[in-house]
Every structure is written in structure tokens, then in C-alpha cells.
PDB file of C-alpha atoms in Angstrom:
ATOM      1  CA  UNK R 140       0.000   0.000   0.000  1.00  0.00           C
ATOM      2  CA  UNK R 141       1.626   3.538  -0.847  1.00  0.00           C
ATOM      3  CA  UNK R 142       0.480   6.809   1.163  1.00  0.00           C
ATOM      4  CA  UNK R 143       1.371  10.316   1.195  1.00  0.00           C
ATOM      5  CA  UNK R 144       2.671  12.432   3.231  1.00  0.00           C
ATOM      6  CA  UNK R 145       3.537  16.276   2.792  1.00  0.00           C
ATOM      7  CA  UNK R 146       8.112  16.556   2.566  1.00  0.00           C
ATOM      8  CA  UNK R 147      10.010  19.287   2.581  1.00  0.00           C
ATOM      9  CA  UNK R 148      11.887  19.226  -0.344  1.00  0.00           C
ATOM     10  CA  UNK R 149      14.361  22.257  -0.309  1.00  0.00           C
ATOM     11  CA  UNK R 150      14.647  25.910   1.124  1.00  0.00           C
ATOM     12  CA  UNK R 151      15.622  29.095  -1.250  1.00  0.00           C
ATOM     13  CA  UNK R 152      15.605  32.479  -0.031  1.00  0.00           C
ATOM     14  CA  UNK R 153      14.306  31.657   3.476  1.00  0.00           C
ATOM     15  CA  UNK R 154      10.855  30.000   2.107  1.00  0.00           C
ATOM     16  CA  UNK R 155      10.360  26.041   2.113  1.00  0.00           C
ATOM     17  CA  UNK R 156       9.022  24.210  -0.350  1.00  0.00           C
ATOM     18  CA  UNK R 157       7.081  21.603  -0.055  1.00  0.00           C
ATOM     19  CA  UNK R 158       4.812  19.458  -2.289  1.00  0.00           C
ATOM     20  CA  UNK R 159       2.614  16.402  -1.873  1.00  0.00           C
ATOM     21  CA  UNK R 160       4.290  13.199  -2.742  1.00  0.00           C
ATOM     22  CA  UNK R 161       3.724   9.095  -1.696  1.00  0.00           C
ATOM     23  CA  UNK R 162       5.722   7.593   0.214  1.00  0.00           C
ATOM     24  CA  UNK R 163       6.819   4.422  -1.213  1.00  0.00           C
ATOM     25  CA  UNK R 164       7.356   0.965   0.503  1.00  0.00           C
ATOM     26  CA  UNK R 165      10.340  -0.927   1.718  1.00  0.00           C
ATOM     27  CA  UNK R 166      12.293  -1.796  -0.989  1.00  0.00           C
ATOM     28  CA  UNK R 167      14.506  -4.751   0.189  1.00  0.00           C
ATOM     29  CA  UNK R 168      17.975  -6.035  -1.742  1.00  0.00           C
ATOM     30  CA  UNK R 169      18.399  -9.536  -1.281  1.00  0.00           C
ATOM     31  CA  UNK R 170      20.896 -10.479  -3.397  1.00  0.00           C
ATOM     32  CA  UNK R 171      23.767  -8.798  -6.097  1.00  0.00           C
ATOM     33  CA  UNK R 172      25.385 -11.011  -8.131  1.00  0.00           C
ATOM     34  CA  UNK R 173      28.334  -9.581 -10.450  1.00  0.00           C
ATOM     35  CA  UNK R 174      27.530  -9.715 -14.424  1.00  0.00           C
ATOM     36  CA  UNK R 175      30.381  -8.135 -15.630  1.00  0.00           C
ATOM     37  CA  UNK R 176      33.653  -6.307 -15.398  1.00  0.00           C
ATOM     38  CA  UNK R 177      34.768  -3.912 -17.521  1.00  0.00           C
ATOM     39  CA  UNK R 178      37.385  -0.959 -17.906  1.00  0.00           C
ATOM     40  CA  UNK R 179      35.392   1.512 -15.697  1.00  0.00           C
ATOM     41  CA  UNK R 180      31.898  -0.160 -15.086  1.00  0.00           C
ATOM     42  CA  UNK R 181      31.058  -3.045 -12.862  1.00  0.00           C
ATOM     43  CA  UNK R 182      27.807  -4.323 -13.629  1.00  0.00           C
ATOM     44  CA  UNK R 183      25.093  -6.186 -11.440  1.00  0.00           C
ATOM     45  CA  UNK R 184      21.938  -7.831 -11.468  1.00  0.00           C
ATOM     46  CA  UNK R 185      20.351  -7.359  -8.076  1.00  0.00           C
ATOM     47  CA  UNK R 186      16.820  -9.213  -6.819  1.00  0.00           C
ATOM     48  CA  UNK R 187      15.425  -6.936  -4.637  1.00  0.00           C
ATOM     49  CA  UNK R 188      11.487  -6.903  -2.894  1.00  0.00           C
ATOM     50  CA  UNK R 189       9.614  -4.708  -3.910  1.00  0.00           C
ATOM     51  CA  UNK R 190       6.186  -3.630  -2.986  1.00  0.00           C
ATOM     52  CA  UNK R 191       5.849  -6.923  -2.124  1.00  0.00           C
ATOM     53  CA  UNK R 192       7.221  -8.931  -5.519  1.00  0.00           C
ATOM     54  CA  UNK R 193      10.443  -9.976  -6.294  1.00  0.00           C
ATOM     55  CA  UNK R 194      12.198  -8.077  -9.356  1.00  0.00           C
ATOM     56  CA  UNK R 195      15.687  -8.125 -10.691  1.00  0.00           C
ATOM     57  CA  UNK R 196      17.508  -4.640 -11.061  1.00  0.00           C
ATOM     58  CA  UNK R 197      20.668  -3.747 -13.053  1.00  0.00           C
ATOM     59  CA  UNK R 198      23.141  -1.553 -10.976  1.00  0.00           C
ATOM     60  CA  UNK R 199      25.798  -0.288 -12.425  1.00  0.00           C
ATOM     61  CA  UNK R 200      28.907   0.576 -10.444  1.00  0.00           C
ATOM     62  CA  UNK R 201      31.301   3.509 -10.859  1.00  0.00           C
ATOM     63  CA  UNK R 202      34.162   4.690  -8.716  1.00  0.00           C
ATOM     64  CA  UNK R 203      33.477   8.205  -9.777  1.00  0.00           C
ATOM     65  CA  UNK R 204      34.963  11.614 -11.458  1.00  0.00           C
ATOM     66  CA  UNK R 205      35.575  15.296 -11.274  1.00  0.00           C
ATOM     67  CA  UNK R 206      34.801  17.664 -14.148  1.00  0.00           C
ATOM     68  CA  UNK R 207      36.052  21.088 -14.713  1.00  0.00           C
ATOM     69  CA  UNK R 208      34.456  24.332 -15.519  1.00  0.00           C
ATOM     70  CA  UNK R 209      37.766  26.109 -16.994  1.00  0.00           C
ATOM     71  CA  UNK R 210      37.404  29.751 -17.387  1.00  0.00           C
ATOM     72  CA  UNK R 211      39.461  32.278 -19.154  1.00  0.00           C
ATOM     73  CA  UNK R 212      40.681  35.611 -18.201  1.00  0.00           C
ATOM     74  CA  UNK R 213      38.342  37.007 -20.478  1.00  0.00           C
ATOM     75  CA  UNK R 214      35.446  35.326 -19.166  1.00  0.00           C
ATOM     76  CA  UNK R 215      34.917  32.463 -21.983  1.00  0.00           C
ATOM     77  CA  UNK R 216      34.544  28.845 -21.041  1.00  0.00           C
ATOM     78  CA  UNK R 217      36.941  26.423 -22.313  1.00  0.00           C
ATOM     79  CA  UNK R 218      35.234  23.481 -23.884  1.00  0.00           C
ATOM     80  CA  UNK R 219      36.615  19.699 -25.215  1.00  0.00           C
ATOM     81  CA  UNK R 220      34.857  18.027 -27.979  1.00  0.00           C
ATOM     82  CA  UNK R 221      35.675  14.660 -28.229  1.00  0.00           C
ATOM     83  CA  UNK R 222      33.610  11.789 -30.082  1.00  0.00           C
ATOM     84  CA  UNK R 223      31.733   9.446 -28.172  1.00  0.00           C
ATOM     85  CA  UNK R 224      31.108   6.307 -28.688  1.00  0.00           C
ATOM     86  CA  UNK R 225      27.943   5.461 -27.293  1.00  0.00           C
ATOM     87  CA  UNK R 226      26.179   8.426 -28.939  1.00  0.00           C
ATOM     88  CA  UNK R 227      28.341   7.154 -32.412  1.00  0.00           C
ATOM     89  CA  UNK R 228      28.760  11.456 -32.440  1.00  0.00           C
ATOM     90  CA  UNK R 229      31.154  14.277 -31.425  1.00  0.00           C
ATOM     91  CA  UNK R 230      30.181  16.025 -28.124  1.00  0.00           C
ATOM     92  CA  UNK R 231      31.012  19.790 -26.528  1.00  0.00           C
ATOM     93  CA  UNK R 232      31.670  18.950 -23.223  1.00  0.00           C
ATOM     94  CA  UNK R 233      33.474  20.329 -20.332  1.00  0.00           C
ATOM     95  CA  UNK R 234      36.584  18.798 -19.162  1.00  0.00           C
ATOM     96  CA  UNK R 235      35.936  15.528 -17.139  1.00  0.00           C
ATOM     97  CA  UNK R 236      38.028  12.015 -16.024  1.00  0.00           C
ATOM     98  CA  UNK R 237      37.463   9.319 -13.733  1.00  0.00           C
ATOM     99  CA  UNK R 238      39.538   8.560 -10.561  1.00  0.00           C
ATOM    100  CA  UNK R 239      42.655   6.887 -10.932  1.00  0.00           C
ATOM    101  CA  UNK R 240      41.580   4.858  -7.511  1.00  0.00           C
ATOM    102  CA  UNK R 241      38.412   4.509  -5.806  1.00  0.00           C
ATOM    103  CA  UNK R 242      39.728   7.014  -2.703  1.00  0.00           C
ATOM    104  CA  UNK R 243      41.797   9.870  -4.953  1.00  0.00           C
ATOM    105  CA  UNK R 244      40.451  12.930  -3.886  1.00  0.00           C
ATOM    106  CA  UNK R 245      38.290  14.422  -6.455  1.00  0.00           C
ATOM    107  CA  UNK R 246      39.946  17.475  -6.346  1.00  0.00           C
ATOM    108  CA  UNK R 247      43.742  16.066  -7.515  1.00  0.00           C
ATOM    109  CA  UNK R 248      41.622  14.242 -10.303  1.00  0.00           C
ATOM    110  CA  UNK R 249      39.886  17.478 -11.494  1.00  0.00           C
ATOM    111  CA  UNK R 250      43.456  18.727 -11.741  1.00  0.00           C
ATOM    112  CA  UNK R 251      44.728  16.484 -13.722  1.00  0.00           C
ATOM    113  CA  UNK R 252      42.082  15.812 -15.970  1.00  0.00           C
ATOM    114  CA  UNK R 253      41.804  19.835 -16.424  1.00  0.00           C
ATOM    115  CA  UNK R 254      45.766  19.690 -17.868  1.00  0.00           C
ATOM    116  CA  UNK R 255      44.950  16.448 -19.769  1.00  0.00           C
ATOM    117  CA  UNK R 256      42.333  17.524 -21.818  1.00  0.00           C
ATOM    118  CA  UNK R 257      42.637  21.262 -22.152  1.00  0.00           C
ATOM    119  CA  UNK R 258      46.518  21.902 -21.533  1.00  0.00           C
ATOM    120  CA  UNK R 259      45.971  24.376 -18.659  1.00  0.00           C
ATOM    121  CA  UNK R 260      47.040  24.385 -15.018  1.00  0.00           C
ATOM    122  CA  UNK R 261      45.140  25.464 -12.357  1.00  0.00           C
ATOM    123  CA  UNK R 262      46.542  26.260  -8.487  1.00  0.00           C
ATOM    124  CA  UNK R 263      42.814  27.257  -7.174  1.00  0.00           C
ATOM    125  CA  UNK R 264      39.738  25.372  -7.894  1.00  0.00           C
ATOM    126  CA  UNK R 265      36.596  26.206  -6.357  1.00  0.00           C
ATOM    127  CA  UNK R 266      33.874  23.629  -5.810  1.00  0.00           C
ATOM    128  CA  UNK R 267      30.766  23.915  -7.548  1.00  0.00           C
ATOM    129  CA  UNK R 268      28.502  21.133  -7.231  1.00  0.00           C
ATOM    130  CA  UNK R 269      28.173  17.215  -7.039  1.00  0.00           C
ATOM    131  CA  UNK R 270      25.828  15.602  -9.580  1.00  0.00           C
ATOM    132  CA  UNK R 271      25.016  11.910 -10.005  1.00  0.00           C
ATOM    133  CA  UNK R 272      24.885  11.237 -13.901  1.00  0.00           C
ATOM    134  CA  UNK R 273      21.951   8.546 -13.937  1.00  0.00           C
ATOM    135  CA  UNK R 274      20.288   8.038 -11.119  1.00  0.00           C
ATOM    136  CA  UNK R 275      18.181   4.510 -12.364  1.00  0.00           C
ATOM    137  CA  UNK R 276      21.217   2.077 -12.530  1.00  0.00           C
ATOM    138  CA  UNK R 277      24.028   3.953 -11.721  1.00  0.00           C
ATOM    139  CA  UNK R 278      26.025   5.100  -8.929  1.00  0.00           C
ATOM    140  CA  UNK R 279      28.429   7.472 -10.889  1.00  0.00           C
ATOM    141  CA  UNK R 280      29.133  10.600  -8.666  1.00  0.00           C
ATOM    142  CA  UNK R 281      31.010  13.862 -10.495  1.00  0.00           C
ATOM    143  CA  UNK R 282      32.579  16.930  -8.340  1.00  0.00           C
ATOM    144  CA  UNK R 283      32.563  20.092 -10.470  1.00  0.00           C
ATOM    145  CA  UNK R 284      35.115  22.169  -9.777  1.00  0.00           C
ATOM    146  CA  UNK R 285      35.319  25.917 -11.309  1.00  0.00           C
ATOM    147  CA  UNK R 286      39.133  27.007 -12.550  1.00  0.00           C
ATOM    148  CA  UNK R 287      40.248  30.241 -13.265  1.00  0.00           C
ATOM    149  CA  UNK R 288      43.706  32.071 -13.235  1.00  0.00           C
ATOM    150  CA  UNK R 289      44.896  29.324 -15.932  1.00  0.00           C
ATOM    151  CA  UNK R 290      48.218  28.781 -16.580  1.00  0.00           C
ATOM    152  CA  UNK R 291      49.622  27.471 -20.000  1.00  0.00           C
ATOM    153  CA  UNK R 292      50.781  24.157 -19.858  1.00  0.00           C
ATOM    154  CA  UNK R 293      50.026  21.009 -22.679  1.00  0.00           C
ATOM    155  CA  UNK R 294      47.886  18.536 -23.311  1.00  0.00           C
ATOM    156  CA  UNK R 295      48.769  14.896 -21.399  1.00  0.00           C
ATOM    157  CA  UNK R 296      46.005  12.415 -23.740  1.00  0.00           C
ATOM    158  CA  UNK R 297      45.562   8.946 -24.292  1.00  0.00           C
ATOM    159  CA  UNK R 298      46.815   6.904 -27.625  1.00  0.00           C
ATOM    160  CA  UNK R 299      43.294   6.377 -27.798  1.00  0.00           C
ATOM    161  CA  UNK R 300      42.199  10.092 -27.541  1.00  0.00           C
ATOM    162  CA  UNK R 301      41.600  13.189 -29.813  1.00  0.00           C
ATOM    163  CA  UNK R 302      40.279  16.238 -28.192  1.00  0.00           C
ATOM    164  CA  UNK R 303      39.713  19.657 -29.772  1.00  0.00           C
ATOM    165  CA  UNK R 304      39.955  22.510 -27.393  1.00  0.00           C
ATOM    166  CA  UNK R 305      37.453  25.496 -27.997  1.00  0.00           C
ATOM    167  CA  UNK R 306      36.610  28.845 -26.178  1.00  0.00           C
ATOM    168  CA  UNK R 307      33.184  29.519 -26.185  1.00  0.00           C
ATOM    169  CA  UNK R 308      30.785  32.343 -24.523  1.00  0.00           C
ATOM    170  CA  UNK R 309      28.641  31.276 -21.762  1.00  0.00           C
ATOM    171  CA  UNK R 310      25.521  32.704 -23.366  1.00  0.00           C
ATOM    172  CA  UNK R 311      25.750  30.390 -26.406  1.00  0.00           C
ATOM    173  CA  UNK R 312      26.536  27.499 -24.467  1.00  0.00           C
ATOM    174  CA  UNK R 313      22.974  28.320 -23.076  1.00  0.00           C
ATOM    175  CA  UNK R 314      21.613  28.879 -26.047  1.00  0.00           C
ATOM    176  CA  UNK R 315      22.882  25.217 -27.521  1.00  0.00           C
ATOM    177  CA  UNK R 316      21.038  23.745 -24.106  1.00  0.00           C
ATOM    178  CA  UNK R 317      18.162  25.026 -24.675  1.00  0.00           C
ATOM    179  CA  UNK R 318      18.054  24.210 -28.557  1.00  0.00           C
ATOM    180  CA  UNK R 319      18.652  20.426 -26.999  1.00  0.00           C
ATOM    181  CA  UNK R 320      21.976  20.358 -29.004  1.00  0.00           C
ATOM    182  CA  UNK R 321      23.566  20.555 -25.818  1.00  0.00           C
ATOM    183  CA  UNK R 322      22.570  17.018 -23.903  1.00  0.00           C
ATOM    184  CA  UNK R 323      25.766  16.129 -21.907  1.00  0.00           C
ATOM    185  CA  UNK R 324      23.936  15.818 -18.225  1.00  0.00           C
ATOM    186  CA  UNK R 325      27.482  16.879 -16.287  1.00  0.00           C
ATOM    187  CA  UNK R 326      28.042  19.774 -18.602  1.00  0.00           C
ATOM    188  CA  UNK R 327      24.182  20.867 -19.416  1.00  0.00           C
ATOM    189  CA  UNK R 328      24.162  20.912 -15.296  1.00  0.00           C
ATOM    190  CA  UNK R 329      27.516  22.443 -14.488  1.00  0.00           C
ATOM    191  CA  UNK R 330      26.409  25.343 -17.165  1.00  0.00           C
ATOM    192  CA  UNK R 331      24.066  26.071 -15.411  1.00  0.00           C
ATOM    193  CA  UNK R 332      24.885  26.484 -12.353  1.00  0.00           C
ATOM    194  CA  UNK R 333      28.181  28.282 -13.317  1.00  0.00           C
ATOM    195  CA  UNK R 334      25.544  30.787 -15.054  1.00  0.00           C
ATOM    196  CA  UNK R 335      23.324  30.794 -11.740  1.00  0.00           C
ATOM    197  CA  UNK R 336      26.019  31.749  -9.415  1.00  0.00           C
ATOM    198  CA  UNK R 337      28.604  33.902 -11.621  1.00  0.00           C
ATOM    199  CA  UNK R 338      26.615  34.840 -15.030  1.00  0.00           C
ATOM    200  CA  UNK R 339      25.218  38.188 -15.591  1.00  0.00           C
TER     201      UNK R 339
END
């Protein structure tokens, strides 16, 4: 059986909001079994209870990444566009990596990955926000970090890797969101809220 209940979902400015929402059961994991292992994914199928039946889940495990909001002295984003393979297309994103180990700091990741991919140092970052990418399935957790004061340095990449550099101005970036060519979840979010807290 599923009631409702009034939550509080979030404060802003001193007023709560709140909204009418049910309250589901007991869901109940009672086994995980391992599927596969791959580069940077472990998959699972897990049986859980669930409002009283049995049902079998995929979870998807990820040890996590930092991603990089790189900005220039003049005020323009730096952006990588890289193709992906999963999408079979090229994609603007901002700069991103996965931990080298399950307990790097996010932080010393988001530094390297920002010299990686863009060829720029940066002494200061400032945190921005934490996002999980897909909340169904996966576990994957991203620290966005904002860099500025950049310093010149080169690009480290992979054999495997060929990323295009470009300086772009935060209103189009907005504008290619909201056309939907824009879909990247990590970058489409950490736009925004770059543009929230420091746009004009």
C-alpha cells in the first residue's frame, strides 16, 4: 500500500518548499550477483522486494569523477569536444576524467584531468557542485570544480584520444542547451549552475 505524506523538499531564499508526494514501501535487496567487469563499469543484477514482488535490477557501479568548468581571463569557457562512442557522435563537453583509484580525492583528479584535456594548469579550484549522472542504474558521482587564473601548460592524452579545445561564450553554451543540441547531463548541469552563481 503507498500513502502520502507532505516533505520538505528544499529551502531558497528563506521560504520552504514543499509538495505532496507518496511515500513508497520498503524496498529490500536480497541479493547482487556480479555480471560483468569492464574498464570503468562493474555491472550487477540485483533481486530486490519490492512492494511486495520480487524483481531483478541492473546496478551499475562507478568509482566516480571530477569535471572542470575552466574559465578564461576574459570570461569564456573552455570546452573539449571529443567523439563518443555510445552516442556514435562528437560532443562539446566540459573537461571531465574518472579517478585513478576509488579514494583519490576528487579534487587532484579534477586537476589532472583539467591539464589532460585542455593543456591548462590550475593552483585554485573552487567547488561547484556534485551531480550523479543517472540516477536509475548507476552510482556514478562527479565533483565540479570551477578554474580560473589558468596557466599554460600542454595537453597529457591517451593513444586512444583526440580532443579539440574550444573557447566559447557562456551565453551560447545556453543557447545550444536550450536548442537540446547541448545534452551532456554533467556539462548541461555544471552550465548552469556556473551561469546561476557567476553569469550576468
Amino acid at each position: 500500500m503507498v500513502t502520502t505524506e507532505y516533505v520538505r523538499t528544499g529551502e531558497c531564499d528563506d521560504m520552504e518548499i514543499s509538495e505532496k508526494r507518496p511515500v513508497p514501501p520498503a524496498v529490500v535487496r536480497t541479493d547482487r550477483q556480479l555480471r560483468y567487469t569492464g574498464t570503468i563499469l562493474k555491472i550487477y543484477e540485483d533481486t530486490v522486494i519490492a512492494n511486495g514482488h520480487e524483481a531483478h535490477w541492473d546496478y551499475i557501479h562507478h568509482d566516480g569523477a571530477a569535471a572542470i568548468v575552466p574559465v578564461t581571463d576574459e570570461g569564456k569557457l573552455l570546452m573539449v569536444r571529443q567523439y563518443r562512442n555510445a552516442l556514435d557522435r562528437e560532443t562539446l563537453e566540459i573537461p571531465a576524467g574518472k579517478l585513478d583509484t576509488p579514494d583519490e580525492p576528487k579534487i587532484e583528479c579534477a586537476r589532472r584531468e583539467l591539464e589532460e584535456e585542455t593543456g591548462f594548469r590550475c593552483e585554485n579550484l573552487e567547488y561547484l557542485m556534485t551531480l550523479n549522472t543517472t540516477v536509475a542504474f548507476c552510482d556514478e558521482a562527479i565533483d565540479v570544480f570551477v578554474a580560473r587564473d589558468l596557466i599554460p601548460s600542454h595537453q597529457h592524452l591517451d593513444d586512444d584520444e583526440v580532443i579539440y579545445v574550444e573557447e566559447w561564450e557562456l551565453a551560447d553554451l545556453q543557447r545550444l542547451i536550450y536548442s537540446g543540441t547541448m545534452t551532456d547531463s554533467k556539462t548541461v548541469a555544471a552550465i548552469m549552475a556556473y551561469a546561476q552563481k557567476y553569469g550576468k
